[in-house]
Each structure stands twice: as structure tokens, then as C-alpha cells.
PDB file of C-alpha atoms and ligand atoms in Angstrom:
ATOM      1  CA  UNK A   1      62.348 -15.090-130.253  1.00 93.00           C
ATOM      2  CA  UNK A   2      60.776 -14.946-126.809  1.00 96.00           C
ATOM      3  CA  UNK A   3      61.335 -17.732-124.287  1.00 98.00           C
ATOM      4  CA  UNK A   4      58.581 -19.023-122.035  1.00 98.00           C
ATOM      5  CA  UNK A   5      59.344 -21.430-119.208  1.00 98.00           C
ATOM      6  CA  UNK A   6      57.399 -23.467-116.719  1.00 98.00           C
ATOM      7  CA  UNK A   7      57.976 -26.596-114.622  1.00 98.00           C
ATOM      8  CA  UNK A   8      55.761 -28.436-117.120  1.00 98.00           C
ATOM      9  CA  UNK A   9      52.634 -28.016-119.190  1.00 98.00           C
ATOM     10  CA  UNK A  10      50.951 -25.228-117.193  1.00 98.00           C
ATOM     11  CA  UNK A  11      52.890 -22.457-118.961  1.00 98.00           C
ATOM     12  CA  UNK A  12      51.297 -23.536-122.251  1.00 97.00           C
ATOM     13  CA  UNK A  13      48.185 -21.632-121.105  1.00 97.00           C
ATOM     14  CA  UNK A  14      50.410 -18.522-120.970  1.00 98.00           C
ATOM     15  CA  UNK A  15      52.128 -19.354-124.276  1.00 97.00           C
ATOM     16  CA  UNK A  16      48.803 -19.784-126.040  1.00 95.00           C
ATOM     17  CA  UNK A  17      47.600 -16.370-124.867  1.00 96.00           C
ATOM     18  CA  UNK A  18      50.899 -14.737-125.873  1.00 96.00           C
ATOM     19  CA  UNK A  19      50.894 -16.333-129.334  1.00 93.00           C
ATOM     20  CA  UNK A  20      47.324 -15.192-129.916  1.00 93.00           C
ATOM     21  CA  UNK A  21      47.916 -11.619-128.669  1.00 95.00           C
ATOM     22  CA  UNK A  22      51.273 -11.301-130.497  1.00 94.00           C
ATOM     23  CA  UNK A  23      50.959 -13.188-133.725  1.00 90.00           C
ATOM     24  CA  UNK A  24      54.068 -11.552-135.193  1.00 88.00           C
ATOM     25  CA  UNK A  25      56.422 -12.992-132.573  1.00 93.00           C
ATOM     26  CA  UNK A  26      58.275 -16.293-132.374  1.00 93.00           C
ATOM     27  CA  UNK A  27      58.344 -18.228-129.128  1.00 95.00           C
ATOM     28  CA  UNK A  28      60.482 -20.972-127.583  1.00 97.00           C
ATOM     29  CA  UNK A  29      58.646 -22.914-124.861  1.00 98.00           C
ATOM     30  CA  UNK A  30      60.659 -24.853-122.284  1.00 98.00           C
ATOM     31  CA  UNK A  31      59.110 -27.313-119.822  1.00 98.00           C
ATOM     32  CA  UNK A  32      61.303 -28.628-117.059  1.00 98.00           C
ATOM     33  CA  UNK A  33      59.557 -32.055-116.790  1.00 98.00           C
ATOM     34  CA  UNK A  34      62.687 -33.667-115.393  1.00 98.00           C
ATOM     35  CA  UNK A  35      62.115 -31.694-112.194  1.00 98.00           C
ATOM     36  CA  UNK A  36      58.321 -31.054-112.193  1.00 97.00           C
ATOM     37  CA  UNK A  37      56.325 -30.351-110.138  1.00 97.00           C
ATOM     38  CA  UNK A  38      58.000 -27.362-108.483  1.00 98.00           C
ATOM     39  CA  UNK A  39      55.181 -26.393-106.081  1.00 96.00           C
ATOM     40  CA  UNK A  40      56.381 -28.288-102.999  1.00 93.00           C
ATOM     41  CA  UNK A  41      60.112 -27.678-103.499  1.00 97.00           C
ATOM     42  CA  UNK A  42      62.241 -25.287-101.350  1.00 97.00           C
ATOM     43  CA  UNK A  43      62.987 -21.772-102.540  1.00 96.00           C
ATOM     44  CA  UNK A  44      66.681 -22.655-102.932  1.00 97.00           C
ATOM     45  CA  UNK A  45      65.906 -25.592-105.213  1.00 98.00           C
ATOM     46  CA  UNK A  46      63.532 -23.512-107.318  1.00 98.00           C
ATOM     47  CA  UNK A  47      66.082 -20.723-107.697  1.00 98.00           C
ATOM     48  CA  UNK A  48      68.750 -23.231-108.898  1.00 98.00           C
ATOM     49  CA  UNK A  49      66.306 -24.765-111.385  1.00 98.00           C
ATOM     50  CA  UNK A  50      65.321 -21.250-112.620  1.00 98.00           C
ATOM     51  CA  UNK A  51      68.943 -20.416-113.339  1.00 98.00           C
ATOM     52  CA  UNK A  52      69.406 -23.652-115.306  1.00 98.00           C
ATOM     53  CA  UNK A  53      66.234 -23.014-117.406  1.00 98.00           C
ATOM     54  CA  UNK A  54      66.997 -19.398-118.079  1.00 98.00           C
ATOM     55  CA  UNK A  55      70.511 -20.474-119.197  1.00 98.00           C
ATOM     56  CA  UNK A  56      68.847 -22.858-121.690  1.00 98.00           C
ATOM     57  CA  UNK A  57      66.595 -20.156-123.113  1.00 98.00           C
ATOM     58  CA  UNK A  58      69.294 -17.497-123.412  1.00 98.00           C
ATOM     59  CA  UNK A  59      71.783 -19.961-124.888  1.00 97.00           C
ATOM     60  CA  UNK A  60      69.145 -20.739-127.509  1.00 97.00           C
ATOM     61  CA  UNK A  61      69.045 -17.066-128.492  1.00 95.00           C
ATOM     62  CA  UNK A  62      66.178 -15.587-126.466  1.00 96.00           C
ATOM     63  CA  UNK A  63      66.779 -12.080-125.198  1.00 96.00           C
ATOM     64  CA  UNK A  64      63.571 -12.054-123.147  1.00 98.00           C
ATOM     65  CA  UNK A  65      62.205 -14.910-121.070  1.00 98.00           C
ATOM     66  CA  UNK A  66      58.676 -15.006-119.614  1.00 98.00           C
ATOM     67  CA  UNK A  67      58.406 -17.130-116.514  1.00 98.00           C
ATOM     68  CA  UNK A  68      55.071 -18.831-117.139  1.00 98.00           C
ATOM     69  CA  UNK A  69      54.904 -20.176-113.613  1.00 98.00           C
ATOM     70  CA  UNK A  70      53.550 -18.499-110.467  1.00 98.00           C
ATOM     71  CA  UNK A  71      55.740 -20.474-108.118  1.00 98.00           C
ATOM     72  CA  UNK A  72      58.932 -19.377-109.881  1.00 98.00           C
ATOM     73  CA  UNK A  73      57.641 -15.809-110.320  1.00 98.00           C
ATOM     74  CA  UNK A  74      57.011 -15.292-106.579  1.00 98.00           C
ATOM     75  CA  UNK A  75      60.094 -17.189-105.349  1.00 97.00           C
ATOM     76  CA  UNK A  76      62.870 -16.636-107.833  1.00 98.00           C
ATOM     77  CA  UNK A  77      62.208 -13.691-110.136  1.00 97.00           C
ATOM     78  CA  UNK A  78      63.351 -10.901-107.870  1.00 96.00           C
ATOM     79  CA  UNK A  79      66.800 -12.422-107.049  1.00 97.00           C
ATOM     80  CA  UNK A  80      67.241 -13.311-110.701  1.00 98.00           C
ATOM     81  CA  UNK A  81      66.484  -9.791-111.900  1.00 97.00           C
ATOM     82  CA  UNK A  82      68.526  -8.051-109.170  1.00 97.00           C
ATOM     83  CA  UNK A  83      71.737  -9.973-109.238  1.00 96.00           C
ATOM     84  CA  UNK A  84      71.945 -13.084-111.395  1.00 98.00           C
ATOM     85  CA  UNK A  85      70.831 -11.635-114.744  1.00 98.00           C
ATOM     86  CA  UNK A  86      73.006  -8.446-114.788  1.00 97.00           C
ATOM     87  CA  UNK A  87      76.007 -10.510-113.751  1.00 97.00           C
ATOM     88  CA  UNK A  88      75.570 -13.516-116.016  1.00 98.00           C
ATOM     89  CA  UNK A  89      73.398 -12.340-118.931  1.00 98.00           C
ATOM     90  CA  UNK A  90      73.646  -8.558-119.219  1.00 97.00           C
ATOM     91  CA  UNK A  91      71.315  -7.180-121.845  1.00 95.00           C
ATOM     92  CA  UNK A  92      68.799 -10.016-121.344  1.00 97.00           C
ATOM     93  CA  UNK A  93      65.616  -9.845-119.232  1.00 97.00           C
ATOM     94  CA  UNK A  94      63.134 -12.094-117.519  1.00 98.00           C
ATOM     95  CA  UNK A  95      59.545 -11.194-116.662  1.00 98.00           C
ATOM     96  CA  UNK A  96      57.212 -13.068-114.384  1.00 98.00           C
ATOM     97  CA  UNK A  97      53.399 -13.325-114.272  1.00 98.00           C
ATOM     98  CA  UNK A  98      52.775 -11.799-110.819  1.00 97.00           C
ATOM     99  CA  UNK A  99      52.752  -8.129-111.900  1.00 97.00           C
ATOM    100  CA  UNK A 100      50.087  -8.350-114.641  1.00 97.00           C
ATOM    101  CA  UNK A 101      47.976 -10.613-112.429  1.00 97.00           C
ATOM    102  CA  UNK A 102      48.097  -8.180-109.463  1.00 96.00           C
ATOM    103  CA  UNK A 103      47.280  -5.318-111.923  1.00 95.00           C
ATOM    104  CA  UNK A 104      44.299  -7.295-113.206  1.00 94.00           C
ATOM    105  CA  UNK A 105      42.998  -8.081-109.709  1.00 93.00           C
ATOM    106  CA  UNK A 106      43.426  -4.559-108.297  1.00 92.00           C
ATOM    107  CA  UNK A 107      42.766  -2.552-111.500  1.00 89.00           C
ATOM    108  CA  UNK A 108      45.886  -0.527-110.527  1.00 88.00           C
ATOM    109  CA  UNK A 109      49.087  -0.239-112.551  1.00 89.00           C
ATOM    110  CA  UNK A 110      52.163  -1.713-110.754  1.00 90.00           C
ATOM    111  CA  UNK A 111      54.020   1.586-110.715  1.00 84.00           C
ATOM    112  CA  UNK A 112      51.016   3.858-110.121  1.00 81.00           C
ATOM    113  CA  UNK A 113      52.011   6.820-107.948  1.00 71.00           C
ATOM    114  CA  UNK A 114      49.033   6.409-105.593  1.00 69.00           C
ATOM    115  CA  UNK A 115      46.374   3.872-104.904  1.00 68.00           C
ATOM    116  CA  UNK A 116      42.880   5.007-106.006  1.00 66.00           C
ATOM    117  CA  UNK A 117      40.436   6.201-103.505  1.00 67.00           C
ATOM    118  CA  UNK A 118      38.236   4.367-102.614  1.00 70.00           C
ATOM    119  CA  UNK A 119      40.209   1.141-102.889  1.00 74.00           C
ATOM    120  CA  UNK A 120      38.407  -1.768-104.563  1.00 76.00           C
ATOM    121  CA  UNK A 121      36.449  -3.937-102.072  1.00 86.00           C
ATOM    122  CA  UNK A 122      35.721  -7.633-102.114  1.00 95.00           C
ATOM    123  CA  UNK A 123      37.204 -11.073-101.600  1.00 97.00           C
ATOM    124  CA  UNK A 124      39.711 -12.602-103.991  1.00 97.00           C
ATOM    125  CA  UNK A 125      40.238 -16.371-103.776  1.00 98.00           C
ATOM    126  CA  UNK A 126      43.633 -17.538-105.109  1.00 98.00           C
ATOM    127  CA  UNK A 127      44.218 -21.233-105.668  1.00 98.00           C
ATOM    128  CA  UNK A 128      47.936 -21.870-105.922  1.00 98.00           C
ATOM    129  CA  UNK A 129      50.802 -24.238-105.070  1.00 98.00           C
ATOM    130  CA  UNK A 130      51.955 -24.606-101.450  1.00 97.00           C
ATOM    131  CA  UNK A 131      55.164 -22.699-102.221  1.00 98.00           C
ATOM    132  CA  UNK A 132      53.262 -19.734-103.771  1.00 98.00           C
ATOM    133  CA  UNK A 133      50.866 -19.690-100.784  1.00 98.00           C
ATOM    134  CA  UNK A 134      53.738 -19.863 -98.253  1.00 97.00           C
ATOM    135  CA  UNK A 135      55.581 -17.001 -99.951  1.00 97.00           C
ATOM    136  CA  UNK A 136      52.540 -14.735 -99.241  1.00 98.00           C
ATOM    137  CA  UNK A 137      53.658 -12.533-102.176  1.00 98.00           C
ATOM    138  CA  UNK A 138      50.216 -12.231-103.697  1.00 98.00           C
ATOM    139  CA  UNK A 139      48.491 -10.960-100.531  1.00 98.00           C
ATOM    140  CA  UNK A 140      51.425  -8.669 -99.715  1.00 97.00           C
ATOM    141  CA  UNK A 141      51.506  -7.045-103.182  1.00 96.00           C
ATOM    142  CA  UNK A 142      47.691  -6.772-103.383  1.00 95.00           C
ATOM    143  CA  UNK A 143      47.489  -5.181 -99.906  1.00 94.00           C
ATOM    144  CA  UNK A 144      49.990  -2.572-100.865  1.00 92.00           C
ATOM    145  CA  UNK A 145      47.718  -1.399-103.714  1.00 91.00           C
ATOM    146  CA  UNK A 146      44.203  -2.358-102.668  1.00 92.00           C
ATOM    147  CA  UNK A 147      44.129  -2.711 -98.869  1.00 91.00           C
ATOM    148  CA  UNK A 148      40.346  -3.244 -98.784  1.00 92.00           C
ATOM    149  CA  UNK A 149      40.560  -6.425-100.822  1.00 95.00           C
ATOM    150  CA  UNK A 150      40.469  -9.583 -98.741  1.00 96.00           C
ATOM    151  CA  UNK A 151      42.773 -12.238-100.197  1.00 97.00           C
ATOM    152  CA  UNK A 152      42.043 -15.829 -99.425  1.00 98.00           C
ATOM    153  CA  UNK A 153      44.809 -18.100-100.634  1.00 98.00           C
ATOM    154  CA  UNK A 154      44.203 -21.809-100.858  1.00 98.00           C
ATOM    155  CA  UNK A 155      46.917 -24.361-101.539  1.00 98.00           C
ATOM    156  CA  UNK A 156      46.182 -27.326-103.871  1.00 98.00           C
ATOM    157  CA  UNK A 157      49.413 -29.268-103.122  1.00 97.00           C
ATOM    158  CA  UNK A 158      48.723 -32.378-105.193  1.00 96.00           C
ATOM    159  CA  UNK A 159      46.962 -30.926-108.235  1.00 98.00           C
ATOM    160  CA  UNK A 160      49.834 -29.946-110.525  1.00 98.00           C
ATOM    161  CA  UNK A 161      51.528 -33.293-109.981  1.00 98.00           C
ATOM    162  CA  UNK A 162      48.320 -35.168-110.781  1.00 98.00           C
ATOM    163  CA  UNK A 163      47.845 -33.157-113.971  1.00 98.00           C
ATOM    164  CA  UNK A 164      51.429 -33.966-115.050  1.00 98.00           C
ATOM    165  CA  UNK A 165      51.012 -37.624-114.277  1.00 97.00           C
ATOM    166  CA  UNK A 166      47.949 -37.865-116.560  1.00 97.00           C
ATOM    167  CA  UNK A 167      45.339 -38.457-113.795  1.00 98.00           C
ATOM    168  CA  UNK A 168      41.810 -39.137-115.072  1.00 98.00           C
ATOM    169  CA  UNK A 169      39.330 -36.312-115.437  1.00 98.00           C
ATOM    170  CA  UNK A 170      37.305 -37.918-112.615  1.00 98.00           C
ATOM    171  CA  UNK A 171      40.243 -37.856-110.208  1.00 98.00           C
ATOM    172  CA  UNK A 172      40.995 -34.203-111.081  1.00 98.00           C
ATOM    173  CA  UNK A 173      37.278 -33.252-110.759  1.00 98.00           C
ATOM    174  CA  UNK A 174      37.052 -34.727-107.218  1.00 98.00           C
ATOM    175  CA  UNK A 175      40.339 -33.168-106.162  1.00 98.00           C
ATOM    176  CA  UNK A 176      39.261 -29.706-107.379  1.00 98.00           C
ATOM    177  CA  UNK A 177      35.823 -30.067-105.824  1.00 98.00           C
ATOM    178  CA  UNK A 178      37.586 -30.864-102.518  1.00 98.00           C
ATOM    179  CA  UNK A 179      39.843 -27.818-102.715  1.00 98.00           C
ATOM    180  CA  UNK A 180      36.963 -25.515-103.653  1.00 98.00           C
ATOM    181  CA  UNK A 181      34.918 -26.970-100.748  1.00 98.00           C
ATOM    182  CA  UNK A 182      37.765 -26.292 -98.308  1.00 98.00           C
ATOM    183  CA  UNK A 183      38.034 -22.713 -99.560  1.00 98.00           C
ATOM    184  CA  UNK A 184      34.280 -22.173 -99.079  1.00 98.00           C
ATOM    185  CA  UNK A 185      34.484 -23.646 -95.568  1.00 98.00           C
ATOM    186  CA  UNK A 186      37.260 -21.220 -94.689  1.00 97.00           C
ATOM    187  CA  UNK A 187      35.180 -18.348 -96.049  1.00 97.00           C
ATOM    188  CA  UNK A 188      32.147 -19.284 -93.913  1.00 97.00           C
ATOM    189  CA  UNK A 189      30.299 -20.650 -96.948  1.00 98.00           C
ATOM    190  CA  UNK A 190      30.301 -17.235 -98.708  1.00 98.00           C
ATOM    191  CA  UNK A 191      31.181 -16.730-102.355  1.00 98.00           C
ATOM    192  CA  UNK A 192      34.467 -14.956-103.187  1.00 98.00           C
ATOM    193  CA  UNK A 193      33.980 -12.051-105.587  1.00 97.00           C
ATOM    194  CA  UNK A 194      36.725 -13.221-107.931  1.00 97.00           C
ATOM    195  CA  UNK A 195      38.805 -16.371-108.297  1.00 98.00           C
ATOM    196  CA  UNK A 196      42.321 -16.491-109.628  1.00 98.00           C
ATOM    197  CA  UNK A 197      43.872 -19.739-110.697  1.00 98.00           C
ATOM    198  CA  UNK A 198      47.286 -18.794-109.374  1.00 98.00           C
ATOM    199  CA  UNK A 199      49.167 -21.762-110.755  1.00 98.00           C
ATOM    200  CA  UNK A 200      49.358 -22.020-114.540  1.00 98.00           C
ATOM    201  CA  UNK A 201      48.703 -25.775-114.377  1.00 98.00           C
ATOM    202  CA  UNK A 202      45.238 -25.064-112.919  1.00 98.00           C
ATOM    203  CA  UNK A 203      44.363 -23.042-115.991  1.00 98.00           C
ATOM    204  CA  UNK A 204      44.731 -26.294-117.951  1.00 98.00           C
ATOM    205  CA  UNK A 205      41.633 -27.504-116.046  1.00 98.00           C
ATOM    206  CA  UNK A 206      39.711 -24.197-115.929  1.00 98.00           C
ATOM    207  CA  UNK A 207      36.556 -26.043-116.960  1.00 98.00           C
ATOM    208  CA  UNK A 208      36.740 -28.297-113.877  1.00 98.00           C
ATOM    209  CA  UNK A 209      37.222 -25.252-111.623  1.00 98.00           C
ATOM    210  CA  UNK A 210      34.326 -23.548-113.486  1.00 98.00           C
ATOM    211  CA  UNK A 211      32.119 -26.602-112.816  1.00 98.00           C
ATOM    212  CA  UNK A 212      33.090 -26.681-109.103  1.00 98.00           C
ATOM    213  CA  UNK A 213      32.362 -22.976-108.592  1.00 98.00           C
ATOM    214  CA  UNK A 214      28.946 -21.246-108.723  1.00 98.00           C
ATOM    215  CA  UNK A 215      28.423 -19.795-112.220  1.00 98.00           C
ATOM    216  CA  UNK A 216      28.218 -16.230-110.946  1.00 98.00           C
ATOM    217  CA  UNK A 217      31.713 -16.263-109.448  1.00 98.00           C
ATOM    218  CA  UNK A 218      34.097 -14.968-112.147  1.00 97.00           C
ATOM    219  CA  UNK A 219      37.494 -16.589-112.779  1.00 97.00           C
ATOM    220  CA  UNK A 220      39.942 -13.844-113.747  1.00 96.00           C
ATOM    221  CA  UNK A 221      42.098 -14.997-116.740  1.00 96.00           C
ATOM    222  CA  UNK A 222      45.742 -14.789-115.816  1.00 97.00           C
ATOM    223  CA  UNK A 223      47.025 -15.762-119.330  1.00 97.00           C
ATOM    224  CA  UNK A 224      45.110 -12.905-120.893  1.00 97.00           C
ATOM    225  CA  UNK A 225      46.439 -10.434-118.289  1.00 97.00           C
ATOM    226  CA  UNK A 226      49.971 -11.618-118.934  1.00 98.00           C
ATOM    227  CA  UNK A 227      49.549 -11.299-122.717  1.00 97.00           C
ATOM    228  CA  UNK A 228      48.282  -7.689-122.423  1.00 97.00           C
ATOM    229  CA  UNK A 229      51.159  -6.939-120.097  1.00 97.00           C
ATOM    230  CA  UNK A 230      53.712  -8.286-122.521  1.00 97.00           C
ATOM    231  CA  UNK A 231      52.250  -6.349-125.435  1.00 96.00           C
ATOM    232  CA  UNK A 232      52.671  -3.144-123.457  1.00 95.00           C
ATOM    233  CA  UNK A 233      56.185  -4.086-122.358  1.00 96.00           C
ATOM    234  CA  UNK A 234      57.371  -4.885-125.904  1.00 96.00           C
ATOM    235  CA  UNK A 235      55.984  -1.570-127.229  1.00 95.00           C
ATOM    236  CA  UNK A 236      58.239   0.160-124.592  1.00 95.00           C
ATOM    237  CA  UNK A 237      61.185  -2.179-124.960  1.00 96.00           C
ATOM    238  CA  UNK A 238      61.539  -3.278-128.616  1.00 93.00           C
ATOM    239  CA  UNK A 239      65.173  -4.051-127.978  1.00 93.00           C
ATOM    240  CA  UNK A 240      64.210  -7.357-126.284  1.00 94.00           C
ATOM    241  CA  UNK A 241      62.620  -8.787-129.410  1.00 89.00           C
ATOM    242  CA  UNK A 242      63.836  -6.546-132.160  1.00 80.00           C
ATOM    243  CA  UNK A 243      62.773  -8.165-135.379  1.00 70.00           C
ATOM    244  CA  UNK A 244      59.151  -9.363-135.150  1.00 71.00           C
ATOM    245  CA  UNK A 245      58.340 -11.644-138.083  1.00 70.00           C
ATOM    246  CA  UNK A 246      56.090 -10.538-140.911  1.00 71.00           C
ATOM    247  CA  UNK A 247      52.504 -11.546-139.788  1.00 66.00           C
ATOM    248  CA  UNK A 248      51.805 -12.449-143.425  1.00 68.00           C
ATOM    249  CA  UNK A 249      54.694 -14.939-143.474  1.00 65.00           C
ATOM    250  CA  UNK A 250      53.964 -18.719-143.201  1.00 57.00           C
ATOM    251  CA  UNK A 251      52.746 -19.460-139.737  1.00 55.00           C
ATOM    252  CA  UNK A 252      55.032 -22.390-138.846  1.00 51.00           C
ATOM    253  CA  UNK A 253      57.249 -22.779-137.099  1.00 59.00           C
ATOM    254  CA  UNK A 254      56.599 -19.844-134.886  1.00 84.00           C
ATOM    255  CA  UNK A 255      56.625 -21.763-131.638  1.00 93.00           C
ATOM    256  CA  UNK A 256      59.057 -24.505-130.640  1.00 95.00           C
ATOM    257  CA  UNK A 257      58.547 -26.764-127.627  1.00 97.00           C
ATOM    258  CA  UNK A 258      61.356 -28.189-125.539  1.00 98.00           C
ATOM    259  CA  UNK A 259      61.173 -30.542-122.547  1.00 98.00           C
ATOM    260  CA  UNK A 260      63.807 -31.809-120.139  1.00 98.00           C
ATOM    261  CA  UNK A 261      61.582 -34.914-119.831  1.00 98.00           C
ATOM    262  CA  UNK A 262      60.330 -37.511-122.330  1.00 98.00           C
ATOM    263  CA  UNK A 263      58.822 -36.031-125.483  1.00 98.00           C
ATOM    264  CA  UNK A 264      56.752 -39.142-126.245  1.00 97.00           C
ATOM    265  CA  UNK A 265      54.961 -38.747-122.932  1.00 97.00           C
ATOM    266  CA  UNK A 266      54.715 -34.964-122.906  1.00 97.00           C
ATOM    267  CA  UNK A 267      53.337 -34.399-126.440  1.00 97.00           C
ATOM    268  CA  UNK A 268      50.116 -36.434-126.038  1.00 96.00           C
ATOM    269  CA  UNK A 269      49.557 -35.111-122.536  1.00 97.00           C
ATOM    270  CA  UNK A 270      49.809 -31.495-123.844  1.00 97.00           C
ATOM    271  CA  UNK A 271      47.328 -32.369-126.586  1.00 96.00           C
ATOM    272  CA  UNK A 272      44.893 -33.708-124.034  1.00 95.00           C
ATOM    273  CA  UNK A 273      44.786 -30.499-122.034  1.00 95.00           C
ATOM    274  CA  UNK A 274      45.460 -27.763-124.623  1.00 92.00           C
ATOM    275  CA  UNK A 275      43.953 -29.317-127.730  1.00 83.00           C
ATOM    276  CA  UNK A 276      46.761 -28.089-130.024  1.00 84.00           C
ATOM    277  CA  UNK A 277      49.381 -30.095-131.784  1.00 86.00           C
ATOM    278  CA  UNK A 278      52.399 -28.985-129.799  1.00 93.00           C
ATOM    279  CA  UNK A 279      55.277 -31.287-130.736  1.00 95.00           C
ATOM    280  CA  UNK A 280      57.863 -31.402-127.965  1.00 97.00           C
ATOM    281  CA  UNK A 281      61.584 -31.981-128.494  1.00 97.00           C
ATOM    282  CA  UNK A 282      63.937 -33.221-125.790  1.00 98.00           C
ATOM    283  CA  UNK A 283      66.681 -31.025-124.421  1.00 97.00           C
ATOM    284  CA  UNK A 284      69.449 -31.719-121.903  1.00 92.00           C
TER     285      UNK A 284
HETATM  286  N1  DGL B 301      52.751 -24.096-113.044  1.00 93.77           N
HETATM  287  C1  DGL B 301      53.390 -23.684-111.841  1.00 93.77           C
HETATM  288  C2  DGL B 301      52.734 -22.487-111.231  1.00 93.77           C
HETATM  289  O1  DGL B 301      52.216 -21.647-111.914  1.00 93.77           O
HETATM  290  C3  DGL B 301      53.895 -24.717-110.880  1.00 93.77           C
HETATM  291  C4  DGL B 301      53.316 -26.020-110.825  1.00 93.77           C
HETATM  292  C5  DGL B 301      54.225 -27.028-110.105  1.00 93.77           C
HETATM  293  O2  DGL B 301      55.230 -27.323-110.789  1.00 93.77           O
HETATM  294  O3  DGL B 301      53.962 -27.316-108.940  1.00 93.77           O
HETATM  295  O4  DGL B 301      52.851 -22.287-109.995  1.00 93.77           O
END
């Protein structure tokens, strides 16, 4: 069983791609609604919450946890992998969503010996939380591999919270149109060559971003990139999910859904955005 964790519902976009790409695996999804949203919290707070959520997933029997959250991936994953995990949960692992996303943007493998020549050229717009933008991890990691790419990050500080509080589609549409307008103003009115929704919550409203952007500007799918990355990782490291279920076995339950919040609020909200019957259970 593979764990997937996010502050709230955004990571369901990652879970859905993982479950489609890896139909033989079982997943445990954990949403930390009691503390969502994370995007405006301090790095120290996010690290503490990450420890608590990984503890929940490992205690439930996961050997591998996917952090389906950009904010946590850029702020907390490195310290978790370097010190906390080996000390507290030896033999378990946690993977974030930064690496496959940077690979998808640059077209370059994370551990490639040398950057290709010529380096890809163009402008990548990344919409993300304030904490992800402040960390500057995306521009730093992209510049190491593809220095000719211009990265334009744009924070959408209120968006994840509005999604979680069930704001109307109209409210979300106006908010997104405003953020997209701000990004264009910063770019002198020019189109970016690619857009990344660098917060998994924003992928829940991809259609609204799609409508706010010109049709010819592609939105790179982060969930798909993460799913491809996990398939490759599991082929190399079968020890982290050693007994995949028989794909011919009955399909349910192959995913379970936990929230630290209120299940009767979370379940219908998930259905609104993801159009699947994901039944949440409450966890401490
Ligand atoms: N879904 C998260 C991300 O990808 C964070 C949203 C939030 O809790 O602010 O960044």
C-alpha cells in the first residue's frame, strides 16, 4: 500500500493519476484538513505537520509515501529524507512531486550527467502557493538544468483556501482570471510557452485556468508526470511496495481516504471537484 498525502483535496489529482497509471497498487490517501491550507504557513510549521502526517501513513502500514503537495515537497521533503526518515522510519521512503515536474518541464532527467546542448528555450509560468514561490526551489532547480528557460512564478495566496471552503465556481473563476491577468502584466502581455499548475489544488480547477488562458498556451500535467515518475521508481525499487495486487482481483477497496477534518464536509466537496465517489473516513 502506497501513501499519498496533501494538506487537503489537491493531492487527489495526483492520486487519481497514480491509480490510473498503476492499477495493480493499493493506495491510502491522507488529507490534513484540520490544518489546511498550508500555503501561507511557515517552513517550520509545515515541517512539523509533515512529520505528523508521515507518521500516520507509516503507522498504517505504508512503506512509501508520495507527498502530493508542492508546498510540502519544496519545503520539507529534503530535511525529511536526509535526517528524519532514516532516524525514525528506517526502511521507509517519501517522494515528492518536484522532481518529476522539473523533469517534465526541462525534458532532462534529474540525475542526468550533463545538461543537453542547446538548453531548451522559452518561458515557463508557474502558479503556486506563496510558500512555494518564496522557496524559489522551482526556478533554482530548473536553472541548474535548463538555464535558458525563463521561469515566472506567480503566487495565488487565496486560491487553495477558497477551493477548500467550497467557494462558488464564479468566485474561483474571477480569482483565477485575476491571477492570470497579473502574470500577463508581469510578462509584458506576452504568452508564456508553458504553464504549470504548481499547487495540486489548482489542478482541481484546471478547466478554469484553461478558460482564463489562451487556448494555444499548453498546461503541463503535473499529475501525469508524477505518475510516470512513480512507475519508473517502483520498477527500480520493488521493495517499497512488494506485493502488488492481482489486477484481475475485485477493484474495491484499492484506495482508502482519510481526513483529519470532517468527513461529512470533505466527501461531497471531493465529489464536486474530482467527480469520483471518494468516501473519506476521519482520523486523529
Ligand atoms: N496542495 C498544496 C500544494 O500543492 C498546498 C495547498 C495549500 O494547502 O495551501 O502546494
